[in-house]
């Protein structure tokens, strides 16, 4: 499938590096959110990269992006608060392209936590199994960094 490079703009200003892959006749759509930005996570990380490759071949349109401050995205890490706007920007970019199709938000680690608390992402995020002692994030707290 062809990969289209995109720039997304989060509501609070950062411009985000993104990539889109849409099969000829998609039956669903997925936003992929990567692991923790300060621990080396980016849109090409193992799980998000593998899903980005596999989903279009299965008929699913997919967008992946780098959170603010990662690689080609402007801004800086915001402890899971501003990153919620990054997820909304990706949802807003994919939804019109795949209008009428089911749309899910899938994240790995930090990306899963942030997806679950992002406006528009609640209830559709797929959260990975976390180790004991992991606490559920709140929309007011930072995500995945011990806050």
PDB file of C-alpha atoms in Angstrom:
ATOM      1  CA  UNK A   1       0.000   0.000   0.000  1.00  0.00           C
ATOM      2  CA  UNK A   2       1.238   3.506  -0.675  1.00  0.00           C
ATOM      3  CA  UNK A   3       2.253   5.547   2.356  1.00  0.00           C
ATOM      4  CA  UNK A   4       1.312   9.214   2.344  1.00  0.00           C
ATOM      5  CA  UNK A   5       3.341  11.553   4.563  1.00  0.00           C
ATOM      6  CA  UNK A   6       1.167  14.087   6.396  1.00  0.00           C
ATOM      7  CA  UNK A   7       1.466  17.003   8.768  1.00  0.00           C
ATOM      8  CA  UNK A   8      -1.185  17.226  11.467  1.00  0.00           C
ATOM      9  CA  UNK A   9      -1.816  20.266  13.654  1.00  0.00           C
ATOM     10  CA  UNK A  10      -2.782  19.729  17.275  1.00  0.00           C
ATOM     11  CA  UNK A  11      -5.394  22.163  18.603  1.00  0.00           C
ATOM     12  CA  UNK A  12      -2.799  23.822  20.856  1.00  0.00           C
ATOM     13  CA  UNK A  13      -0.329  24.386  18.018  1.00  0.00           C
ATOM     14  CA  UNK A  14       2.285  21.655  17.519  1.00  0.00           C
ATOM     15  CA  UNK A  15       2.681  20.330  13.982  1.00  0.00           C
ATOM     16  CA  UNK A  16       2.957  16.551  13.994  1.00  0.00           C
ATOM     17  CA  UNK A  17       4.756  14.268  11.591  1.00  0.00           C
ATOM     18  CA  UNK A  18       2.378  11.517  10.411  1.00  0.00           C
ATOM     19  CA  UNK A  19       1.911   8.809   7.811  1.00  0.00           C
ATOM     20  CA  UNK A  20      -1.307   7.486   6.302  1.00  0.00           C
ATOM     21  CA  UNK A  21      -1.981   4.228   4.479  1.00  0.00           C
ATOM     22  CA  UNK A  22      -5.427   3.573   3.017  1.00  0.00           C
ATOM     23  CA  UNK A  23      -6.234   0.350   1.131  1.00  0.00           C
ATOM     24  CA  UNK A  24      -8.503   0.554  -1.941  1.00  0.00           C
ATOM     25  CA  UNK A  25     -11.675  -0.513  -0.096  1.00  0.00           C
ATOM     26  CA  UNK A  26     -11.177  -0.163   3.662  1.00  0.00           C
ATOM     27  CA  UNK A  27     -13.688  -1.699   6.070  1.00  0.00           C
ATOM     28  CA  UNK A  28     -12.324   0.042   9.212  1.00  0.00           C
ATOM     29  CA  UNK A  29      -9.806   2.643  10.345  1.00  0.00           C
ATOM     30  CA  UNK A  30      -7.216   2.780  13.143  1.00  0.00           C
ATOM     31  CA  UNK A  31      -5.158   5.560  14.734  1.00  0.00           C
ATOM     32  CA  UNK A  32      -1.871   4.191  16.112  1.00  0.00           C
ATOM     33  CA  UNK A  33      -0.221   5.866  19.118  1.00  0.00           C
ATOM     34  CA  UNK A  34       3.389   4.985  19.989  1.00  0.00           C
ATOM     35  CA  UNK A  35       5.191   4.246  23.281  1.00  0.00           C
ATOM     36  CA  UNK A  36       6.709   6.788  25.657  1.00  0.00           C
ATOM     37  CA  UNK A  37       8.428   9.657  23.835  1.00  0.00           C
ATOM     38  CA  UNK A  38      11.124  10.172  26.467  1.00  0.00           C
ATOM     39  CA  UNK A  39      12.032   6.489  26.403  1.00  0.00           C
ATOM     40  CA  UNK A  40      12.668   6.247  22.663  1.00  0.00           C
ATOM     41  CA  UNK A  41       9.090   5.694  21.478  1.00  0.00           C
ATOM     42  CA  UNK A  42       8.181   6.908  18.009  1.00  0.00           C
ATOM     43  CA  UNK A  43       5.719   6.058  15.248  1.00  0.00           C
ATOM     44  CA  UNK A  44       8.082   3.435  13.845  1.00  0.00           C
ATOM     45  CA  UNK A  45       8.460   1.546  17.158  1.00  0.00           C
ATOM     46  CA  UNK A  46       8.083  -2.224  16.989  1.00  0.00           C
ATOM     47  CA  UNK A  47       4.353  -2.680  17.643  1.00  0.00           C
ATOM     48  CA  UNK A  48       3.092   0.489  15.953  1.00  0.00           C
ATOM     49  CA  UNK A  49       5.372  -0.149  12.970  1.00  0.00           C
ATOM     50  CA  UNK A  50       4.204  -3.752  12.610  1.00  0.00           C
ATOM     51  CA  UNK A  51       0.543  -2.763  12.820  1.00  0.00           C
ATOM     52  CA  UNK A  52       1.072   0.034  10.311  1.00  0.00           C
ATOM     53  CA  UNK A  53       2.440  -2.526   7.855  1.00  0.00           C
ATOM     54  CA  UNK A  54      -0.119  -5.273   8.501  1.00  0.00           C
ATOM     55  CA  UNK A  55      -3.429  -3.440   8.850  1.00  0.00           C
ATOM     56  CA  UNK A  56      -3.724  -1.996   5.318  1.00  0.00           C
ATOM     57  CA  UNK A  57      -3.117  -5.464   3.860  1.00  0.00           C
ATOM     58  CA  UNK A  58      -6.119  -6.600   5.944  1.00  0.00           C
ATOM     59  CA  UNK A  59      -8.316  -3.797   4.578  1.00  0.00           C
ATOM     60  CA  UNK A  60      -7.886  -1.311   7.447  1.00  0.00           C
ATOM     61  CA  UNK A  61      -6.961   2.333   6.854  1.00  0.00           C
ATOM     62  CA  UNK A  62      -4.306   3.449   9.322  1.00  0.00           C
ATOM     63  CA  UNK A  63      -2.585   6.613  10.472  1.00  0.00           C
ATOM     64  CA  UNK A  64       0.470   6.784  12.695  1.00  0.00           C
ATOM     65  CA  UNK A  65       2.092   9.928  14.021  1.00  0.00           C
ATOM     66  CA  UNK A  66       4.876  11.147  16.246  1.00  0.00           C
ATOM     67  CA  UNK A  67       3.760  12.820  19.443  1.00  0.00           C
ATOM     68  CA  UNK A  68       4.889  16.413  19.997  1.00  0.00           C
ATOM     69  CA  UNK A  69       8.651  16.774  20.306  1.00  0.00           C
ATOM     70  CA  UNK A  70       9.437  13.401  18.697  1.00  0.00           C
ATOM     71  CA  UNK A  71      11.534  13.319  15.520  1.00  0.00           C
ATOM     72  CA  UNK A  72       9.826  15.593  12.936  1.00  0.00           C
ATOM     73  CA  UNK A  73       7.021  16.804  15.249  1.00  0.00           C
ATOM     74  CA  UNK A  74       7.263  20.253  16.817  1.00  0.00           C
ATOM     75  CA  UNK A  75       6.633  21.055  20.473  1.00  0.00           C
ATOM     76  CA  UNK A  76       7.879  19.235  23.539  1.00  0.00           C
ATOM     77  CA  UNK A  77       6.806  16.386  25.785  1.00  0.00           C
ATOM     78  CA  UNK A  78       3.796  17.377  27.937  1.00  0.00           C
ATOM     79  CA  UNK A  79       3.457  14.378  30.302  1.00  0.00           C
ATOM     80  CA  UNK A  80       0.401  12.977  28.499  1.00  0.00           C
ATOM     81  CA  UNK A  81      -1.702  16.135  28.706  1.00  0.00           C
ATOM     82  CA  UNK A  82      -0.903  17.916  25.424  1.00  0.00           C
ATOM     83  CA  UNK A  83      -0.402  14.535  23.773  1.00  0.00           C
ATOM     84  CA  UNK A  84      -4.152  13.985  24.096  1.00  0.00           C
ATOM     85  CA  UNK A  85      -4.578  16.807  21.555  1.00  0.00           C
ATOM     86  CA  UNK A  86      -2.112  14.980  19.299  1.00  0.00           C
ATOM     87  CA  UNK A  87      -4.359  11.913  19.298  1.00  0.00           C
ATOM     88  CA  UNK A  88      -7.417  14.051  18.561  1.00  0.00           C
ATOM     89  CA  UNK A  89      -5.545  15.608  15.592  1.00  0.00           C
ATOM     90  CA  UNK A  90      -4.907  12.112  14.209  1.00  0.00           C
ATOM     91  CA  UNK A  91      -8.558  11.118  14.718  1.00  0.00           C
ATOM     92  CA  UNK A  92      -9.640  14.349  13.002  1.00  0.00           C
ATOM     93  CA  UNK A  93      -7.356  13.618  10.025  1.00  0.00           C
ATOM     94  CA  UNK A  94      -8.484  10.000   9.560  1.00  0.00           C
ATOM     95  CA  UNK A  95     -12.228  10.310  10.254  1.00  0.00           C
ATOM     96  CA  UNK A  96     -13.185  12.300   7.094  1.00  0.00           C
ATOM     97  CA  UNK A  97     -11.148   9.954   4.871  1.00  0.00           C
ATOM     98  CA  UNK A  98     -12.926   6.893   6.284  1.00  0.00           C
ATOM     99  CA  UNK A  99     -16.322   8.447   7.038  1.00  0.00           C
ATOM    100  CA  UNK A 100     -18.923   5.901   8.046  1.00  0.00           C
ATOM    101  CA  UNK A 101     -16.367   3.200   8.898  1.00  0.00           C
ATOM    102  CA  UNK A 102     -15.599   1.982  12.418  1.00  0.00           C
ATOM    103  CA  UNK A 103     -12.613   3.913  13.794  1.00  0.00           C
ATOM    104  CA  UNK A 104     -10.457   2.645  16.669  1.00  0.00           C
ATOM    105  CA  UNK A 105      -7.536   4.145  18.529  1.00  0.00           C
ATOM    106  CA  UNK A 106      -4.788   1.668  19.363  1.00  0.00           C
ATOM    107  CA  UNK A 107      -1.753   2.450  21.450  1.00  0.00           C
ATOM    108  CA  UNK A 108       1.257   0.757  22.917  1.00  0.00           C
ATOM    109  CA  UNK A 109       2.230   1.611  26.508  1.00  0.00           C
ATOM    110  CA  UNK A 110       2.167   5.437  26.811  1.00  0.00           C
ATOM    111  CA  UNK A 111       0.191   5.564  23.548  1.00  0.00           C
ATOM    112  CA  UNK A 112      -2.472   3.264  25.023  1.00  0.00           C
ATOM    113  CA  UNK A 113      -2.735   5.232  28.267  1.00  0.00           C
ATOM    114  CA  UNK A 114      -2.977   8.541  26.428  1.00  0.00           C
ATOM    115  CA  UNK A 115      -5.509   7.158  23.934  1.00  0.00           C
ATOM    116  CA  UNK A 116      -7.812   6.063  26.726  1.00  0.00           C
ATOM    117  CA  UNK A 117      -8.030   9.534  28.251  1.00  0.00           C
ATOM    118  CA  UNK A 118      -8.002  11.596  25.030  1.00  0.00           C
ATOM    119  CA  UNK A 119     -11.295  13.261  24.083  1.00  0.00           C
ATOM    120  CA  UNK A 120     -12.750  11.118  21.305  1.00  0.00           C
ATOM    121  CA  UNK A 121     -10.454   8.250  22.206  1.00  0.00           C
ATOM    122  CA  UNK A 122     -12.174   7.106  25.396  1.00  0.00           C
ATOM    123  CA  UNK A 123     -13.732   3.713  25.136  1.00  0.00           C
ATOM    124  CA  UNK A 124     -12.167   2.894  21.780  1.00  0.00           C
ATOM    125  CA  UNK A 125      -8.514   2.603  22.792  1.00  0.00           C
ATOM    126  CA  UNK A 126      -6.933  -0.828  23.000  1.00  0.00           C
ATOM    127  CA  UNK A 127      -4.702  -0.948  26.041  1.00  0.00           C
ATOM    128  CA  UNK A 128      -1.865  -3.393  26.333  1.00  0.00           C
ATOM    129  CA  UNK A 129      -1.563  -5.565  29.416  1.00  0.00           C
ATOM    130  CA  UNK A 130       0.333  -3.614  32.036  1.00  0.00           C
ATOM    131  CA  UNK A 131       2.426  -4.923  34.913  1.00  0.00           C
ATOM    132  CA  UNK A 132       1.256  -5.018  38.509  1.00  0.00           C
ATOM    133  CA  UNK A 133       1.217  -1.676  40.228  1.00  0.00           C
ATOM    134  CA  UNK A 134       0.221   0.275  37.111  1.00  0.00           C
ATOM    135  CA  UNK A 135      -2.453   2.768  37.977  1.00  0.00           C
ATOM    136  CA  UNK A 136      -5.150   3.933  35.600  1.00  0.00           C
ATOM    137  CA  UNK A 137      -4.427   7.498  34.397  1.00  0.00           C
ATOM    138  CA  UNK A 138      -6.844  10.345  34.833  1.00  0.00           C
ATOM    139  CA  UNK A 139      -7.437  13.086  32.280  1.00  0.00           C
ATOM    140  CA  UNK A 140      -5.983  15.635  34.723  1.00  0.00           C
ATOM    141  CA  UNK A 141      -2.776  13.769  35.524  1.00  0.00           C
ATOM    142  CA  UNK A 142       0.237  13.189  33.380  1.00  0.00           C
ATOM    143  CA  UNK A 143       0.240   9.805  31.686  1.00  0.00           C
ATOM    144  CA  UNK A 144       2.811   7.070  31.966  1.00  0.00           C
ATOM    145  CA  UNK A 145       5.477   9.093  33.740  1.00  0.00           C
ATOM    146  CA  UNK A 146       4.624   8.418  37.369  1.00  0.00           C
ATOM    147  CA  UNK A 147       2.519  11.520  37.906  1.00  0.00           C
TER     148      UNK A 147
END
